[in-house]
CSV table of C-alpha atoms in Angstrom, one decimal:
chain,number,residue,atom,x,y,z
A,4,MET,CA,39.7,-41.6,41.0
A,5,LYS,CA,38.3,-41.7,37.6
A,6,ARG,CA,39.2,-38.8,35.3
A,7,ASP,CA,37.0,-37.0,32.9
A,8,LYS,CA,37.6,-37.9,29.2
A,9,PRO,CA,39.6,-35.0,27.7
A,10,SER,CA,38.0,-32.8,25.1
A,11,LEU,CA,38.9,-32.9,21.6
A,12,LEU,CA,38.7,-29.1,21.3
A,13,PRO,CA,41.6,-26.9,22.5
A,14,ARG,CA,40.8,-24.9,25.6
A,15,PRO,CA,40.5,-21.5,23.8
A,16,LEU,CA,38.0,-23.1,21.3
A,17,LEU,CA,36.0,-24.4,24.2
A,18,GLY,CA,35.5,-21.0,25.6
A,19,LEU,CA,34.5,-19.7,22.2
A,20,ALA,CA,32.0,-22.4,21.7
A,21,ALA,CA,30.3,-22.0,25.1
A,22,ALA,CA,30.0,-18.2,24.3
A,23,LEU,CA,28.5,-18.9,20.9
A,24,LEU,CA,25.9,-21.4,22.5
A,25,LEU,CA,25.1,-18.9,25.3
A,26,ALA,CA,24.6,-16.1,22.7
A,27,ALA,CA,22.3,-18.5,20.6
A,28,GLY,CA,20.2,-19.3,23.6
A,29,LEU,CA,20.0,-15.7,24.7
A,30,GLY,CA,19.0,-14.7,21.1
A,31,ALA,CA,16.4,-17.4,20.7
A,32,ALA,CA,14.7,-16.5,24.0
A,33,PRO,CA,13.6,-12.9,23.0
A,34,ARG,CA,12.4,-14.2,19.6
A,35,ALA,CA,10.3,-16.8,21.2
A,36,GLN,CA,9.0,-14.3,23.9
A,37,ALA,CA,8.1,-11.8,21.1
A,38,GLN,CA,6.1,-14.3,19.1
A,39,ALA,CA,4.4,-15.5,22.3
A,40,ALA,CA,3.5,-11.8,23.2
A,41,TYR,CA,1.5,-11.1,20.0
A,42,PRO,CA,-0.1,-8.7,20.0
A,43,ALA,CA,2.5,-6.5,21.8
A,44,LYS,CA,1.0,-3.2,20.4
A,45,PRO,CA,-2.2,-2.0,18.9
A,46,VAL,CA,-3.3,-3.7,15.7
A,47,ARG,CA,-4.6,-1.7,12.6
A,48,VAL,CA,-7.7,-3.2,11.0
A,49,VAL,CA,-8.4,-1.7,7.6
A,50,VAL,CA,-11.9,-1.4,6.3
A,51,ALA,CA,-11.9,-0.5,2.6
A,52,PHE,CA,-15.3,1.3,2.7
A,53,THR,CA,-16.8,4.2,4.5
A,54,ALA,CA,-17.8,4.3,8.2
A,55,GLY,CA,-21.3,3.1,8.9
A,56,GLY,CA,-21.6,0.5,6.1
A,57,THR,CA,-22.0,-3.3,6.6
A,58,THR,CA,-18.3,-4.0,6.4
A,59,ASP,CA,-17.5,-1.3,9.0
A,60,ILE,CA,-20.3,-2.3,11.4
A,61,LEU,CA,-19.3,-5.9,11.4
A,62,ALA,CA,-15.5,-5.1,11.7
A,63,ARG,CA,-16.1,-2.8,14.8
A,64,ALA,CA,-18.3,-5.4,16.5
A,65,VAL,CA,-15.9,-8.1,16.2
A,66,THR,CA,-12.7,-6.1,16.9
A,67,GLN,CA,-14.1,-4.7,20.2
A,68,GLN,CA,-14.5,-8.3,21.3
A,69,MET,CA,-10.8,-9.2,20.0
A,70,SER,CA,-9.4,-6.0,22.0
A,71,GLU,CA,-10.9,-7.2,25.2
A,72,LYS,CA,-9.8,-10.7,24.7
A,73,LEU,CA,-6.2,-10.1,23.4
A,74,GLY,CA,-5.4,-7.1,25.6
A,75,GLN,CA,-4.5,-4.7,22.7
A,76,PRO,CA,-6.6,-2.2,20.8
A,77,PHE,CA,-7.7,-3.3,17.3
A,78,VAL,CA,-8.2,0.1,15.6
A,79,ILE,CA,-10.4,0.5,12.6
A,80,ASP,CA,-8.9,2.5,9.8
A,81,ASN,CA,-11.4,3.3,7.1
A,82,LYS,CA,-9.7,3.5,3.6
A,83,PRO,CA,-12.6,3.9,1.0
A,84,GLY,CA,-12.3,4.3,-2.7
A,85,GLY,CA,-11.9,2.3,-5.9
A,86,GLY,CA,-14.6,-0.2,-5.0
A,87,GLY,CA,-12.5,-1.3,-2.0
A,88,ASN,CA,-9.3,-1.4,-4.0
A,89,ILE,CA,-7.4,1.4,-2.1
A,90,GLY,CA,-7.8,-0.2,1.3
A,91,THR,CA,-7.1,-3.7,-0.1
A,92,GLU,CA,-3.9,-2.6,-1.8
A,93,PHE,CA,-2.7,-0.7,1.3
A,94,VAL,CA,-2.8,-4.1,3.3
A,95,VAL,CA,-1.2,-6.0,0.4
A,96,ARG,CA,1.7,-3.6,0.7
A,97,ALA,CA,1.9,-3.7,4.6
A,98,PRO,CA,4.4,-5.6,6.6
A,99,ALA,CA,3.4,-9.3,7.1
A,100,ASP,CA,3.7,-9.0,11.0
A,101,GLY,CA,0.2,-9.3,12.1
A,102,TYR,CA,-0.2,-5.6,12.9
A,103,THR,CA,-2.1,-4.7,9.8
A,104,LEU,CA,-5.2,-6.6,8.8
A,105,ILE,CA,-8.3,-6.0,6.7
A,106,VAL,CA,-11.9,-6.9,7.1
A,107,ASN,CA,-12.8,-7.4,3.4
A,108,SER,CA,-16.0,-8.5,1.5
A,109,VAL,CA,-16.9,-10.3,-1.8
A,110,GLY,CA,-16.3,-7.2,-4.1
A,111,PRO,CA,-12.5,-6.6,-3.4
A,112,MET,CA,-11.8,-10.3,-2.9
A,113,ALA,CA,-13.9,-12.1,-5.6
A,114,VAL,CA,-15.2,-9.6,-8.1
A,115,ASN,CA,-12.8,-6.7,-8.7
A,116,GLN,CA,-10.1,-8.9,-10.2
A,117,THR,CA,-12.4,-9.4,-13.1
A,118,LEU,CA,-14.1,-6.2,-13.1
A,119,TYR,CA,-11.0,-4.0,-13.0
A,120,LYS,CA,-8.6,-4.9,-15.8
A,121,SER,CA,-5.3,-3.6,-14.4
A,122,LEU,CA,-5.2,-4.2,-10.6
A,123,PRO,CA,-1.5,-4.1,-9.5
A,124,TYR,CA,-2.1,-7.1,-7.1
A,125,ASP,CA,-3.9,-10.4,-6.9
A,126,PRO,CA,-6.0,-10.4,-3.6
A,127,LEU,CA,-6.2,-14.3,-3.8
A,128,ARG,CA,-2.3,-14.4,-4.0
A,129,ASP,CA,-1.2,-11.5,-1.9
A,130,LEU,CA,-3.7,-11.8,1.1
A,131,VAL,CA,-4.1,-14.8,3.2
A,132,PRO,CA,-7.5,-15.8,4.8
A,133,VAL,CA,-7.8,-15.7,8.6
A,134,VAL,CA,-11.6,-16.3,9.2
A,135,GLN,CA,-15.0,-15.7,7.8
A,136,ILE,CA,-17.0,-13.4,9.9
A,137,ALA,CA,-20.5,-13.6,8.5
A,138,ASP,CA,-22.7,-14.2,5.4
A,139,VAL,CA,-24.9,-11.2,4.6
A,140,PRO,CA,-27.5,-12.2,1.9
A,141,ASN,CA,-28.9,-9.6,-0.4
A,142,VAL,CA,-32.7,-9.1,-0.2
A,143,LEU,CA,-34.8,-7.9,-3.2
A,144,VAL,CA,-36.8,-5.0,-1.8
A,145,VAL,CA,-39.4,-3.0,-3.7
A,146,ASN,CA,-40.9,0.4,-3.1
A,147,PRO,CA,-44.4,-0.1,-1.7
A,148,GLU,CA,-45.8,1.6,-4.7
A,149,VAL,CA,-44.9,-1.6,-6.8
A,150,PRO,CA,-47.9,-3.8,-6.8
A,151,ALA,CA,-46.0,-7.0,-5.9
A,152,LYS,CA,-45.9,-8.9,-2.7
A,153,THR,CA,-44.4,-12.1,-3.8
A,154,LEU,CA,-41.6,-13.1,-6.2
A,155,GLU,CA,-44.1,-14.6,-8.6
A,156,GLU,CA,-46.1,-11.2,-8.7
A,157,PHE,CA,-43.0,-9.3,-9.1
A,158,ILE,CA,-41.9,-11.3,-12.1
A,159,ALA,CA,-45.2,-11.1,-13.8
A,160,TYR,CA,-45.3,-7.3,-13.2
A,161,ALA,CA,-41.8,-6.9,-14.6
A,162,LYS,CA,-42.6,-9.0,-17.7
A,163,ALA,CA,-45.8,-7.0,-18.3
A,164,ASN,CA,-43.9,-3.6,-18.0
A,165,PRO,CA,-40.7,-4.0,-19.9
A,166,ASN,CA,-38.1,-1.3,-19.3
A,167,LYS,CA,-40.4,0.5,-16.9
A,168,LEU,CA,-38.7,-0.8,-13.7
A,169,ASN,CA,-35.5,0.8,-12.7
A,170,TYR,CA,-33.2,-0.9,-10.2
A,171,GLY,CA,-30.5,0.8,-8.3
A,172,SER,CA,-27.2,-0.6,-7.2
A,173,THR,CA,-24.2,0.7,-5.1
A,174,GLY,CA,-22.0,0.7,-8.2
A,175,ILE,CA,-21.2,-1.1,-11.3
A,176,GLY,CA,-20.0,-4.6,-10.7
A,177,THR,CA,-21.1,-4.6,-7.1
A,178,SER,CA,-23.1,-7.5,-5.5
A,179,SER,CA,-26.3,-5.4,-5.6
A,180,HIS,CA,-25.8,-4.8,-9.5
A,181,LEU,CA,-25.0,-8.3,-10.3
A,182,SER,CA,-27.7,-9.9,-8.2
A,183,SER,CA,-30.3,-7.9,-10.1
A,184,TYR,CA,-28.6,-8.7,-13.4
A,185,MET,CA,-28.8,-12.4,-12.6
A,186,LEU,CA,-32.4,-12.3,-11.8
A,187,GLY,CA,-33.3,-10.3,-14.9
A,188,LYS,CA,-31.5,-12.9,-17.1
A,189,ARG,CA,-33.3,-15.8,-15.2
A,190,ILE,CA,-36.8,-14.4,-15.4
A,191,GLY,CA,-36.5,-13.1,-18.9
A,192,ALA,CA,-37.5,-9.4,-17.9
A,193,ASP,CA,-36.1,-6.1,-19.2
A,194,THR,CA,-35.2,-3.7,-16.5
A,195,LEU,CA,-33.0,-0.6,-16.3
A,196,HIS,CA,-29.9,-0.4,-14.2
A,197,VAL,CA,-29.2,2.9,-12.3
A,198,PRO,CA,-25.8,2.7,-10.6
A,199,TYR,CA,-25.2,5.0,-7.5
A,200,LYS,CA,-22.4,5.6,-5.2
A,201,GLY,CA,-23.1,4.0,-1.9
A,202,ALA,CA,-26.2,4.7,0.0
A,203,ASN,CA,-27.7,7.2,-2.5
A,204,ALA,CA,-29.4,4.2,-4.1
A,205,LEU,CA,-31.3,3.5,-1.0
A,206,THR,CA,-32.4,7.1,-0.6
A,207,ASP,CA,-33.9,7.0,-4.0
A,208,LEU,CA,-35.6,3.7,-3.6
A,209,LEU,CA,-37.2,5.0,-0.5
A,210,ALA,CA,-38.4,8.1,-2.5
A,211,GLY,CA,-39.7,6.0,-5.3
A,212,ARG,CA,-37.4,7.4,-7.9
A,213,ILE,CA,-36.2,3.8,-8.6
A,214,GLN,CA,-38.5,0.7,-8.0
A,215,PHE,CA,-36.4,-2.1,-6.6
A,216,MET,CA,-32.8,-3.2,-5.7
A,217,PHE,CA,-30.9,-6.1,-4.2
A,218,ALA,CA,-29.5,-4.7,-0.9
A,219,THR,CA,-27.5,-6.2,2.0
A,220,ILE,CA,-30.1,-7.0,4.8
A,221,PRO,CA,-28.4,-4.8,7.3
A,222,SER,CA,-28.7,-1.8,5.2
A,223,VAL,CA,-32.5,-2.3,4.7
A,224,ILE,CA,-33.9,-4.4,7.6
A,225,PRO,CA,-35.1,-1.2,9.5
A,226,HIS,CA,-37.0,0.1,6.6
A,227,ILE,CA,-38.6,-3.3,6.1
A,228,ARG,CA,-39.7,-3.4,9.6
A,229,ALA,CA,-41.0,0.0,9.3
A,230,GLY,CA,-43.0,-0.8,6.2
A,231,LYS,CA,-41.1,1.7,4.0
A,232,LEU,CA,-39.8,-1.2,1.9
A,233,ARG,CA,-41.3,-4.6,1.1
A,234,ALA,CA,-39.0,-7.6,1.1
A,235,ILE,CA,-39.8,-10.0,-1.8
A,236,ALA,CA,-37.0,-12.6,-1.7
A,237,VAL,CA,-33.5,-13.2,-0.4
A,238,SER,CA,-30.5,-14.2,-2.5
A,239,SER,CA,-29.0,-17.0,-0.5
A,240,LEU,CA,-29.6,-20.7,-0.9
A,241,LYS,CA,-31.0,-21.0,2.5
A,242,ARG,CA,-33.4,-18.4,4.3
A,243,SER,CA,-31.8,-15.8,6.3
A,244,ARG,CA,-32.0,-16.1,10.1
A,245,SER,CA,-32.7,-12.3,10.0
A,246,LEU,CA,-35.8,-12.6,7.8
A,247,PRO,CA,-37.0,-16.2,8.4
A,248,ASP,CA,-40.3,-15.5,6.7
A,249,VAL,CA,-39.0,-14.2,3.5
A,250,PRO,CA,-38.4,-16.9,0.9
A,251,THR,CA,-35.3,-17.5,-1.1
A,252,VAL,CA,-35.1,-16.8,-4.9
A,253,ALA,CA,-33.8,-20.4,-5.1
A,254,GLU,CA,-36.9,-22.0,-3.6
A,255,LYS,CA,-39.3,-20.2,-6.1
A,256,GLY,CA,-38.0,-22.2,-8.9
A,257,PHE,CA,-34.5,-20.8,-9.4
A,258,GLY,CA,-32.5,-23.6,-7.6
A,259,ASP,CA,-29.0,-22.5,-8.2
A,260,PHE,CA,-29.6,-18.7,-7.5
A,261,SER,CA,-27.0,-17.6,-5.0
A,262,ALA,CA,-25.7,-14.1,-5.0
A,263,GLY,CA,-24.9,-12.4,-1.7
A,264,SER,CA,-22.3,-10.6,0.3
A,265,TRP,CA,-19.9,-11.9,2.8
A,266,PHE,CA,-17.1,-10.6,5.2
A,267,GLY,CA,-14.0,-11.9,6.8
A,268,PHE,CA,-10.5,-11.2,8.0
A,269,PHE,CA,-7.4,-11.3,5.7
A,270,ALA,CA,-3.8,-10.7,6.4
A,271,PRO,CA,-0.8,-9.9,4.1
A,272,LYS,CA,0.9,-13.0,2.5
A,273,GLY,CA,3.6,-14.2,4.9
A,274,THR,CA,2.0,-13.4,8.1
A,275,PRO,CA,3.2,-15.9,10.7
A,276,ALA,CA,1.0,-19.1,11.0
A,277,PRO,CA,0.9,-18.8,14.8
A,278,VAL,CA,-0.5,-15.2,14.4
A,279,ILE,CA,-3.1,-16.4,11.9
A,280,ALA,CA,-4.1,-19.1,14.3
A,281,LEU,CA,-4.5,-16.8,17.3
A,282,LEU,CA,-6.5,-14.3,15.3
A,283,ASN,CA,-8.7,-17.2,14.0
A,284,LYS,CA,-9.3,-18.5,17.5
A,285,SER,CA,-10.1,-14.9,18.8
A,286,VAL,CA,-12.8,-14.2,16.2
A,287,ASN,CA,-14.3,-17.7,16.6
A,288,ASP,CA,-14.5,-17.1,20.3
A,289,ALA,CA,-16.2,-13.8,19.8
A,290,LEU,CA,-18.9,-14.8,17.4
A,291,PRO,CA,-21.2,-16.6,19.9
A,292,SER,CA,-21.5,-13.5,22.0
A,293,LEU,CA,-22.3,-11.4,18.9
A,294,GLU,CA,-24.8,-14.1,17.3
A,295,ALA,CA,-28.0,-12.6,18.5
A,296,GLN,CA,-27.0,-8.9,17.6
A,297,MET,CA,-25.7,-10.0,14.2
A,298,ILE,CA,-28.9,-11.9,13.2
A,299,ARG,CA,-30.9,-9.1,14.6
A,300,GLU,CA,-29.2,-6.6,12.3
A,301,GLY,CA,-29.1,-8.9,9.2
A,302,ALA,CA,-25.9,-10.9,9.3
A,303,ASP,CA,-25.6,-14.7,9.6
A,304,PRO,CA,-22.3,-15.5,11.8
A,305,VAL,CA,-20.1,-18.1,10.2
A,306,GLY,CA,-16.6,-18.6,11.6
A,307,GLY,CA,-14.5,-21.8,10.8
A,308,THR,CA,-10.9,-22.3,9.8
A,309,PRO,CA,-8.5,-20.4,7.5
A,310,GLU,CA,-8.6,-23.3,5.1
A,311,GLN,CA,-12.3,-23.3,4.8
A,312,PHE,CA,-12.5,-19.5,4.3
A,313,GLY,CA,-9.8,-19.8,1.7
A,314,LYS,CA,-11.6,-22.6,-0.3
A,315,PHE,CA,-14.9,-20.5,-0.1
A,316,THR,CA,-13.1,-17.3,-1.3
A,317,ARG,CA,-11.7,-19.1,-4.4
A,318,GLN,CA,-15.0,-20.7,-5.2
A,319,GLU,CA,-16.6,-17.2,-5.1
A,320,TYR,CA,-13.9,-15.8,-7.4
A,321,GLU,CA,-14.7,-18.4,-10.0
A,322,LYS,CA,-18.5,-17.9,-9.7
A,323,TRP,CA,-18.3,-14.1,-10.0
A,324,LYS,CA,-15.7,-14.1,-12.8
A,325,SER,CA,-18.2,-15.9,-15.1
A,326,ILE,CA,-21.1,-13.5,-14.1
A,327,VAL,CA,-19.0,-10.4,-14.6
A,328,ARG,CA,-17.8,-11.5,-18.0
A,329,GLU,CA,-21.3,-12.4,-19.0
A,330,SER,CA,-22.7,-9.0,-17.7
A,331,GLY,CA,-20.1,-7.1,-19.6
A,332,ALA,CA,-19.6,-4.9,-16.5
A,333,THR,CA,-16.3,-3.1,-16.2
A,334,ALA,CA,-15.1,-0.4,-14.0
A,335,GLU,CA,-12.2,0.9,-16.3
């Protein structure tokens, strides 16, 4: 009978080696199961702005779908303040385990790093892109008392009435401010900026205390449909699917004019790649069922890969850095 080849290890060491191998196997199994089980508990989704705004509305719509698909609550946590900086920094400092995310926008991600001179973090370095949710173009809206129905008529009226048109914004350095600044520079008209905090600008526009502003489409589309505001042009390079009859500024002779808002998911740097991939797929899977609702309310769904969103965010940072510096806007 053929004997087994003797082991080179002494018998006591053989037992120790077997025990170590068994322990390693038992240790790897829970780790693999824990990773496969994500999310195993509720996920906090920070919104760095107040409830009811565009960021908040989009975040709630998408996270409801994610909760249903992934079997855990995705809970919105509004942390407004500092132009989005407070909520953004909270997520930058959070554990990179996939259980704290942020739905963020152009301001905190692409503008504030230039607008604020002493941010204690770098959003492009300290957060990683997950997926873009939507593009939300700004729309140039005027109070109906302004005698202009087209961009050409608006430009002529603004030039004929220097420093008599006041435009509102949701704050210095916001997309609504910088969009109007860009237009004024391009058309050579002198208009006056009146910065507000949040929705107060829209209140005064409706009352006629200011004459025009660039606003996100979701915030004003009900008033456009009701005839309380007149839409003149949108700030995206392509017409918005929400307002297909409203021309772009670009097609009216300003070919490179592009200044809008956008929204997407980010996670703390170091969040595991499989978690990022699962979240990305979950949002991409959710967007088709939300498309009609989002377009009706003023947003163009996007989706795509983390890499595409990361490249887009960096391009937006470079664009807005130049515009903020040219405008001289500063929040500090």
